[in-house]
């Protein structure tokens, strides 16, 4: 066996995906980082997400709020229920989730609502926007018990309710443009590297902006809740993060198709795009303050729905496990400060009091 050759292959990952990326660059010249990210994460056959290679949680590549445990979904379910009440307890209240991965968040929400918020459960419809067949299949299996309550539309449909995403926008392809210079992905022999070009364009997060356009076009009345890690103007720092097995890798050219690639979300441009589409900001804060607000309003049985029977309506089970989950979600050095929550509203009374999640929100300047 040629040991040197094996080591080289391992380092470079000479997979069909890497070969196909090289082929395109050889034929067409350096490509945008957005194109590279699209291949690495979403290539139909070999992408990190689209081939279902991605694993989230303790035995995977990274943690998300959802992988911490069911508490996150339970707290958000209470917030969704308050929104349903704000909308006059409409009959067909739709939660649209995008970036649902294996369906765990949907399961946590639906189980909690079914057990603790029965009136809301009757009115609720859950829709998952999932472009990747293999993930859709996993979601269907996980959510089988909920039958027709959950559906997977082929394309986005008009809805009244909430659009929810957790770490969706940071997983969308971005170009690397700064001060009129774009970093493109090129080849030096077989090795990937960046090539700089002067450019006139300035938009780097086109995919995320298109996503906002699509949500705004379909939301008839209700809210958009986006949770992600990102920055406002004044905190401008743009980092491509590459993660595998709970380690940050040094370069996006390591473990292509086997590692996660994300970019911190430019919240300001997201808000500007949303406003241009007729949405308004209903709140922006960090996850710590958002979840604390929900807990303070609904955490001790203060459910938005009146009590029914003997069901326990508190999303805060009094177990050690739930306390550990809570600490992970809230602690500033864990997930509490890392993530921000943006809530956008459409066709709602602008003078309405803030949602529970913004009860303790510190003022953040949004232009
Ligand atoms: C970082 S993961 C987050 C998964 C899950 N929300 C969680 O918090 O555990 C990002 C997810 O977004 C999905 N995704 C990326 N672009 C998407 C799109 N345009 N529509 C739907 N899902 C998308 C990916 O497939 C992946 O499952």
PDB file of N, CA and C in Angstrom, residues 58-131:
ATOM      1  N   UNK A  58     -24.012  15.968  20.758  1.00  0.00           N
ATOM      2  CA  UNK A  58     -22.815  15.481  21.436  1.00  0.00           C
ATOM      3  C   UNK A  58     -21.941  14.609  20.542  1.00  0.00           C
ATOM      4  N   UNK A  59     -22.565  13.691  19.792  1.00  0.00           N
ATOM      5  CA  UNK A  59     -21.774  12.793  18.951  1.00  0.00           C
ATOM      6  C   UNK A  59     -21.591  13.317  17.530  1.00  0.00           C
ATOM      7  N   UNK A  60     -21.939  14.565  17.324  1.00  0.00           N
ATOM      8  CA  UNK A  60     -21.843  15.117  15.979  1.00  0.00           C
ATOM      9  C   UNK A  60     -20.744  16.150  15.869  1.00  0.00           C
ATOM     10  N   UNK A  61     -21.010  17.183  15.058  1.00  0.00           N
ATOM     11  CA  UNK A  61     -19.976  18.183  14.778  1.00  0.00           C
ATOM     12  C   UNK A  61     -20.107  19.432  15.633  1.00  0.00           C
ATOM     13  N   UNK A  62     -21.333  19.746  16.048  1.00  0.00           N
ATOM     14  CA  UNK A  62     -21.544  20.958  16.855  1.00  0.00           C
ATOM     15  C   UNK A  62     -22.907  20.859  17.543  1.00  0.00           C
ATOM     16  N   UNK A  63     -23.094  21.715  18.553  1.00  0.00           N
ATOM     17  CA  UNK A  63     -24.386  21.784  19.245  1.00  0.00           C
ATOM     18  C   UNK A  63     -25.226  22.904  18.646  1.00  0.00           C
ATOM     19  N   UNK A  64     -26.541  22.743  18.696  1.00  0.00           N
ATOM     20  CA  UNK A  64     -27.432  23.878  18.446  1.00  0.00           C
ATOM     21  C   UNK A  64     -28.385  23.955  19.635  1.00  0.00           C
ATOM     22  N   UNK A  65     -29.179  25.002  19.706  1.00  0.00           N
ATOM     23  CA  UNK A  65     -30.190  25.120  20.757  1.00  0.00           C
ATOM     24  C   UNK A  65     -31.068  23.868  20.803  1.00  0.00           C
ATOM     25  N   UNK A  66     -31.388  23.372  19.612  1.00  0.00           N
ATOM     26  CA  UNK A  66     -32.308  22.238  19.513  1.00  0.00           C
ATOM     27  C   UNK A  66     -31.663  20.980  20.093  1.00  0.00           C
ATOM     28  N   UNK A  67     -30.370  20.829  19.843  1.00  0.00           N
ATOM     29  CA  UNK A  67     -29.706  19.600  20.295  1.00  0.00           C
ATOM     30  C   UNK A  67     -29.449  19.591  21.800  1.00  0.00           C
ATOM     31  N   UNK A  68     -29.632  20.736  22.454  1.00  0.00           N
ATOM     32  CA  UNK A  68     -29.438  20.802  23.912  1.00  0.00           C
ATOM     33  C   UNK A  68     -30.506  19.962  24.624  1.00  0.00           C
ATOM     34  N   UNK A  69     -31.705  19.897  24.048  1.00  0.00           N
ATOM     35  CA  UNK A  69     -32.793  19.118  24.650  1.00  0.00           C
ATOM     36  C   UNK A  69     -34.134  19.743  24.309  1.00  0.00           C
ATOM     37  N   UNK A  70     -35.232  19.129  24.781  1.00  0.00           N
ATOM     38  CA  UNK A  70     -36.570  19.593  24.366  1.00  0.00           C
ATOM     39  C   UNK A  70     -36.975  20.957  24.922  1.00  0.00           C
ATOM     40  N   UNK A  71     -36.264  21.457  25.935  1.00  0.00           N
ATOM     41  CA  UNK A  71     -36.689  22.701  26.587  1.00  0.00           C
ATOM     42  C   UNK A  71     -36.779  23.873  25.605  1.00  0.00           C
ATOM     43  N   UNK A  72     -35.837  23.946  24.690  1.00  0.00           N
ATOM     44  CA  UNK A  72     -35.825  25.065  23.734  1.00  0.00           C
ATOM     45  C   UNK A  72     -37.142  25.081  22.943  1.00  0.00           C
ATOM     46  N   UNK A  73     -37.540  23.934  22.416  1.00  0.00           N
ATOM     47  CA  UNK A  73     -38.793  23.856  21.652  1.00  0.00           C
ATOM     48  C   UNK A  73     -39.995  24.154  22.539  1.00  0.00           C
ATOM     49  N   UNK A  74     -39.928  23.728  23.787  1.00  0.00           N
ATOM     50  CA  UNK A  74     -41.053  23.957  24.706  1.00  0.00           C
ATOM     51  C   UNK A  74     -41.218  25.451  25.004  1.00  0.00           C
ATOM     52  N   UNK A  75     -40.094  26.126  25.209  1.00  0.00           N
ATOM     53  CA  UNK A  75     -40.174  27.576  25.468  1.00  0.00           C
ATOM     54  C   UNK A  75     -40.696  28.321  24.236  1.00  0.00           C
ATOM     55  N   UNK A  76     -40.189  27.921  23.066  1.00  0.00           N
ATOM     56  CA  UNK A  76     -40.663  28.580  21.845  1.00  0.00           C
ATOM     57  C   UNK A  76     -42.143  28.281  21.610  1.00  0.00           C
ATOM     58  N   UNK A  77     -42.582  27.087  21.993  1.00  0.00           N
ATOM     59  CA  UNK A  77     -44.005  26.732  21.823  1.00  0.00           C
ATOM     60  C   UNK A  77     -44.871  27.707  22.622  1.00  0.00           C
ATOM     61  N   UNK A  78     -44.422  28.080  23.821  1.00  0.00           N
ATOM     62  CA  UNK A  78     -45.181  29.037  24.633  1.00  0.00           C
ATOM     63  C   UNK A  78     -45.239  30.393  23.938  1.00  0.00           C
ATOM     64  N   UNK A  79     -44.110  30.775  23.298  1.00  0.00           N
ATOM     65  CA  UNK A  79     -44.101  32.045  22.569  1.00  0.00           C
ATOM     66  C   UNK A  79     -45.036  31.979  21.351  1.00  0.00           C
ATOM     67  N   UNK A  80     -45.031  30.842  20.662  1.00  0.00           N
ATOM     68  CA  UNK A  80     -45.932  30.677  19.506  1.00  0.00           C
ATOM     69  C   UNK A  80     -47.392  30.789  19.961  1.00  0.00           C
ATOM     70  N   UNK A  81     -47.684  30.224  21.128  1.00  0.00           N
ATOM     71  CA  UNK A  81     -49.056  30.236  21.627  1.00  0.00           C
ATOM     72  C   UNK A  81     -49.510  31.672  21.933  1.00  0.00           C
ATOM     73  N   UNK A  82     -48.597  32.456  22.498  1.00  0.00           N
ATOM     74  CA  UNK A  82     -48.953  33.863  22.756  1.00  0.00           C
ATOM     75  C   UNK A  82     -49.249  34.578  21.427  1.00  0.00           C
ATOM     76  N   UNK A  83     -48.465  34.255  20.418  1.00  0.00           N
ATOM     77  CA  UNK A  83     -48.679  34.869  19.099  1.00  0.00           C
ATOM     78  C   UNK A  83     -50.048  34.459  18.542  1.00  0.00           C
ATOM     79  N   UNK A  84     -50.381  33.185  18.721  1.00  0.00           N
ATOM     80  CA  UNK A  84     -51.702  32.698  18.257  1.00  0.00           C
ATOM     81  C   UNK A  84     -52.824  33.494  18.935  1.00  0.00           C
ATOM     82  N   UNK A  85     -52.645  33.766  20.217  1.00  0.00           N
ATOM     83  CA  UNK A  85     -53.650  34.571  20.925  1.00  0.00           C
ATOM     84  C   UNK A  85     -53.708  35.987  20.359  1.00  0.00           C
ATOM     85  N   UNK A  86     -52.521  36.554  20.076  1.00  0.00           N
ATOM     86  CA  UNK A  86     -52.479  37.914  19.504  1.00  0.00           C
ATOM     87  C   UNK A  86     -53.226  37.981  18.169  1.00  0.00           C
ATOM     88  N   UNK A  87     -53.168  36.880  17.451  1.00  0.00           N
ATOM     89  CA  UNK A  87     -53.810  36.841  16.133  1.00  0.00           C
ATOM     90  C   UNK A  87     -55.290  36.463  16.243  1.00  0.00           C
ATOM     91  N   UNK A  88     -55.815  36.516  17.466  1.00  0.00           N
ATOM     92  CA  UNK A  88     -57.245  36.257  17.671  1.00  0.00           C
ATOM     93  C   UNK A  88     -57.581  34.776  17.641  1.00  0.00           C
ATOM     94  N   UNK A  89     -56.635  33.932  18.048  1.00  0.00           N
ATOM     95  CA  UNK A  89     -56.835  32.479  18.087  1.00  0.00           C
ATOM     96  C   UNK A  89     -57.389  31.953  16.753  1.00  0.00           C
ATOM     97  N   UNK A  90     -56.756  32.375  15.670  1.00  0.00           N
ATOM     98  CA  UNK A  90     -57.239  31.965  14.343  1.00  0.00           C
ATOM     99  C   UNK A  90     -57.241  30.439  14.236  1.00  0.00           C
ATOM    100  N   UNK A  91     -58.123  29.946  13.395  1.00  0.00           N
ATOM    101  CA  UNK A  91     -58.299  28.499  13.283  1.00  0.00           C
ATOM    102  C   UNK A  91     -57.141  27.777  12.614  1.00  0.00           C
ATOM    103  N   UNK A  92     -56.665  28.341  11.519  1.00  0.00           N
ATOM    104  CA  UNK A  92     -55.551  27.689  10.828  1.00  0.00           C
ATOM    105  C   UNK A  92     -54.280  28.476  11.083  1.00  0.00           C
ATOM    106  N   UNK A  93     -53.754  28.328  12.274  1.00  0.00           N
ATOM    107  CA  UNK A  93     -52.514  29.022  12.626  1.00  0.00           C
ATOM    108  C   UNK A  93     -51.355  28.133  12.162  1.00  0.00           C
ATOM    109  N   UNK A  94     -50.500  28.712  11.328  1.00  0.00           N
ATOM    110  CA  UNK A  94     -49.444  27.890  10.722  1.00  0.00           C
ATOM    111  C   UNK A  94     -48.073  28.262  11.287  1.00  0.00           C
ATOM    112  N   UNK A  95     -47.339  27.244  11.722  1.00  0.00           N
ATOM    113  CA  UNK A  95     -45.912  27.434  12.005  1.00  0.00           C
ATOM    114  C   UNK A  95     -45.174  26.896  10.785  1.00  0.00           C
ATOM    115  N   UNK A  96     -44.422  27.771  10.129  1.00  0.00           N
ATOM    116  CA  UNK A  96     -43.579  27.330   9.010  1.00  0.00           C
ATOM    117  C   UNK A  96     -42.162  27.255   9.542  1.00  0.00           C
ATOM    118  N   UNK A  97     -41.576  26.078   9.489  1.00  0.00           N
ATOM    119  CA  UNK A  97     -40.174  25.976   9.929  1.00  0.00           C
ATOM    120  C   UNK A  97     -39.280  25.742   8.721  1.00  0.00           C
ATOM    121  N   UNK A  98     -38.183  26.445   8.689  1.00  0.00           N
ATOM    122  CA  UNK A  98     -37.210  26.279   7.595  1.00  0.00           C
ATOM    123  C   UNK A  98     -35.857  25.970   8.229  1.00  0.00           C
ATOM    124  N   UNK A  99     -35.161  24.974   7.685  1.00  0.00           N
ATOM    125  CA  UNK A  99     -33.904  24.529   8.309  1.00  0.00           C
ATOM    126  C   UNK A  99     -34.208  23.570   9.443  1.00  0.00           C
ATOM    127  N   UNK A 100     -35.207  22.705   9.235  1.00  0.00           N
ATOM    128  CA  UNK A 100     -35.717  21.851  10.326  1.00  0.00           C
ATOM    129  C   UNK A 100     -34.811  20.653  10.609  1.00  0.00           C
ATOM    130  N   UNK A 101     -33.828  20.436   9.767  1.00  0.00           N
ATOM    131  CA  UNK A 101     -32.861  19.354   9.919  1.00  0.00           C
ATOM    132  C   UNK A 101     -33.545  17.997  10.109  1.00  0.00           C
ATOM    133  N   UNK A 102     -33.433  17.361  11.293  1.00  0.00           N
ATOM    134  CA  UNK A 102     -34.029  16.023  11.447  1.00  0.00           C
ATOM    135  C   UNK A 102     -35.436  16.086  12.054  1.00  0.00           C
ATOM    136  N   UNK A 103     -36.005  17.284  12.206  1.00  0.00           N
ATOM    137  CA  UNK A 103     -37.383  17.408  12.712  1.00  0.00           C
ATOM    138  C   UNK A 103     -37.492  17.441  14.225  1.00  0.00           C
ATOM    139  N   UNK A 104     -36.352  17.516  14.913  1.00  0.00           N
ATOM    140  CA  UNK A 104     -36.399  17.444  16.380  1.00  0.00           C
ATOM    141  C   UNK A 104     -37.109  18.648  17.001  1.00  0.00           C
ATOM    142  N   UNK A 105     -36.861  19.851  16.466  1.00  0.00           N
ATOM    143  CA  UNK A 105     -37.525  21.039  17.027  1.00  0.00           C
ATOM    144  C   UNK A 105     -39.045  20.905  16.864  1.00  0.00           C
ATOM    145  N   UNK A 106     -39.476  20.490  15.674  1.00  0.00           N
ATOM    146  CA  UNK A 106     -40.921  20.322  15.423  1.00  0.00           C
ATOM    147  C   UNK A 106     -41.510  19.325  16.412  1.00  0.00           C
ATOM    148  N   UNK A 107     -40.787  18.248  16.653  1.00  0.00           N
ATOM    149  CA  UNK A 107     -41.270  17.227  17.599  1.00  0.00           C
ATOM    150  C   UNK A 107     -41.396  17.824  19.002  1.00  0.00           C
ATOM    151  N   UNK A 108     -40.380  18.559  19.441  1.00  0.00           N
ATOM    152  CA  UNK A 108     -40.412  19.151  20.787  1.00  0.00           C
ATOM    153  C   UNK A 108     -41.584  20.119  20.928  1.00  0.00           C
ATOM    154  N   UNK A 109     -41.828  20.916  19.890  1.00  0.00           N
ATOM    155  CA  UNK A 109     -42.928  21.886  19.925  1.00  0.00           C
ATOM    156  C   UNK A 109     -44.268  21.138  19.947  1.00  0.00           C
ATOM    157  N   UNK A 110     -44.437  20.217  19.010  1.00  0.00           N
ATOM    158  CA  UNK A 110     -45.746  19.563  18.867  1.00  0.00           C
ATOM    159  C   UNK A 110     -46.097  18.719  20.089  1.00  0.00           C
ATOM    160  N   UNK A 111     -45.120  18.023  20.646  1.00  0.00           N
ATOM    161  CA  UNK A 111     -45.416  17.208  21.842  1.00  0.00           C
ATOM    162  C   UNK A 111     -45.850  18.098  23.002  1.00  0.00           C
ATOM    163  N   UNK A 112     -45.148  19.216  23.159  1.00  0.00           N
ATOM    164  CA  UNK A 112     -45.488  20.113  24.266  1.00  0.00           C
ATOM    165  C   UNK A 112     -46.873  20.726  24.070  1.00  0.00           C
ATOM    166  N   UNK A 113     -47.141  21.184  22.851  1.00  0.00           N
ATOM    167  CA  UNK A 113     -48.434  21.834  22.590  1.00  0.00           C
ATOM    168  C   UNK A 113     -49.562  20.815  22.754  1.00  0.00           C
ATOM    169  N   UNK A 114     -49.345  19.610  22.254  1.00  0.00           N
ATOM    170  CA  UNK A 114     -50.383  18.577  22.382  1.00  0.00           C
ATOM    171  C   UNK A 114     -50.683  18.272  23.850  1.00  0.00           C
ATOM    172  N   UNK A 115     -49.638  18.186  24.657  1.00  0.00           N
ATOM    173  CA  UNK A 115     -49.826  17.809  26.062  1.00  0.00           C
ATOM    174  C   UNK A 115     -50.277  18.963  26.939  1.00  0.00           C
ATOM    175  N   UNK A 116     -49.834  20.174  26.616  1.00  0.00           N
ATOM    176  CA  UNK A 116     -50.031  21.281  27.568  1.00  0.00           C
ATOM    177  C   UNK A 116     -50.910  22.414  27.063  1.00  0.00           C
ATOM    178  N   UNK A 117     -51.074  22.532  25.751  1.00  0.00           N
ATOM    179  CA  UNK A 117     -51.831  23.672  25.219  1.00  0.00           C
ATOM    180  C   UNK A 117     -52.867  23.141  24.214  1.00  0.00           C
ATOM    181  N   UNK A 118     -53.859  22.398  24.683  1.00  0.00           N
ATOM    182  CA  UNK A 118     -54.743  21.653  23.767  1.00  0.00           C
ATOM    183  C   UNK A 118     -55.541  22.515  22.790  1.00  0.00           C
ATOM    184  N   UNK A 119     -55.994  23.704  23.241  1.00  0.00           N
ATOM    185  CA  UNK A 119     -56.766  24.546  22.300  1.00  0.00           C
ATOM    186  C   UNK A 119     -55.868  25.015  21.154  1.00  0.00           C
ATOM    187  N   UNK A 120     -54.662  25.386  21.536  1.00  0.00           N
ATOM    188  CA  UNK A 120     -53.708  25.822  20.522  1.00  0.00           C
ATOM    189  C   UNK A 120     -53.391  24.658  19.573  1.00  0.00           C
ATOM    190  N   UNK A 121     -53.276  23.464  20.138  1.00  0.00           N
ATOM    191  CA  UNK A 121     -52.955  22.289  19.308  1.00  0.00           C
ATOM    192  C   UNK A 121     -54.018  22.091  18.222  1.00  0.00           C
ATOM    193  N   UNK A 122     -55.281  22.279  18.595  1.00  0.00           N
ATOM    194  CA  UNK A 122     -56.357  22.083  17.620  1.00  0.00           C
ATOM    195  C   UNK A 122     -56.243  23.061  16.445  1.00  0.00           C
ATOM    196  N   UNK A 123     -55.797  24.277  16.757  1.00  0.00           N
ATOM    197  CA  UNK A 123     -55.750  25.315  15.708  1.00  0.00           C
ATOM    198  C   UNK A 123     -54.464  25.247  14.870  1.00  0.00           C
ATOM    199  N   UNK A 124     -53.501  24.502  15.366  1.00  0.00           N
ATOM    200  CA  UNK A 124     -52.140  24.554  14.805  1.00  0.00           C
ATOM    201  C   UNK A 124     -51.937  23.655  13.579  1.00  0.00           C
ATOM    202  N   UNK A 125     -51.248  24.212  12.592  1.00  0.00           N
ATOM    203  CA  UNK A 125     -50.772  23.423  11.435  1.00  0.00           C
ATOM    204  C   UNK A 125     -49.266  23.647  11.365  1.00  0.00           C
ATOM    205  N   UNK A 126     -48.504  22.597  11.118  1.00  0.00           N
ATOM    206  CA  UNK A 126     -47.038  22.723  11.076  1.00  0.00           C
ATOM    207  C   UNK A 126     -46.580  22.423   9.650  1.00  0.00           C
ATOM    208  N   UNK A 127     -45.821  23.329   9.079  1.00  0.00           N
ATOM    209  CA  UNK A 127     -45.339  23.149   7.705  1.00  0.00           C
ATOM    210  C   UNK A 127     -43.816  23.253   7.698  1.00  0.00           C
ATOM    211  N   UNK A 128     -43.176  22.312   7.047  1.00  0.00           N
ATOM    212  CA  UNK A 128     -41.702  22.335   6.986  1.00  0.00           C
ATOM    213  C   UNK A 128     -41.270  22.573   5.538  1.00  0.00           C
ATOM    214  N   UNK A 129     -40.448  23.592   5.354  1.00  0.00           N
ATOM    215  CA  UNK A 129     -39.892  23.854   4.022  1.00  0.00           C
ATOM    216  C   UNK A 129     -38.540  23.144   3.951  1.00  0.00           C
ATOM    217  N   UNK A 130     -38.507  22.043   3.228  1.00  0.00           N
ATOM    218  CA  UNK A 130     -37.292  21.222   3.217  1.00  0.00           C
ATOM    219  C   UNK A 130     -36.888  20.885   1.783  1.00  0.00           C
ATOM    220  N   UNK A 131     -35.788  21.440   1.310  1.00  0.00           N
ATOM    221  CA  UNK A 131     -35.388  21.163  -0.074  1.00  0.00           C
ATOM    222  C   UNK A 131     -34.706  19.802  -0.278  1.00  0.00           C
TER     223      UNK A 131
END
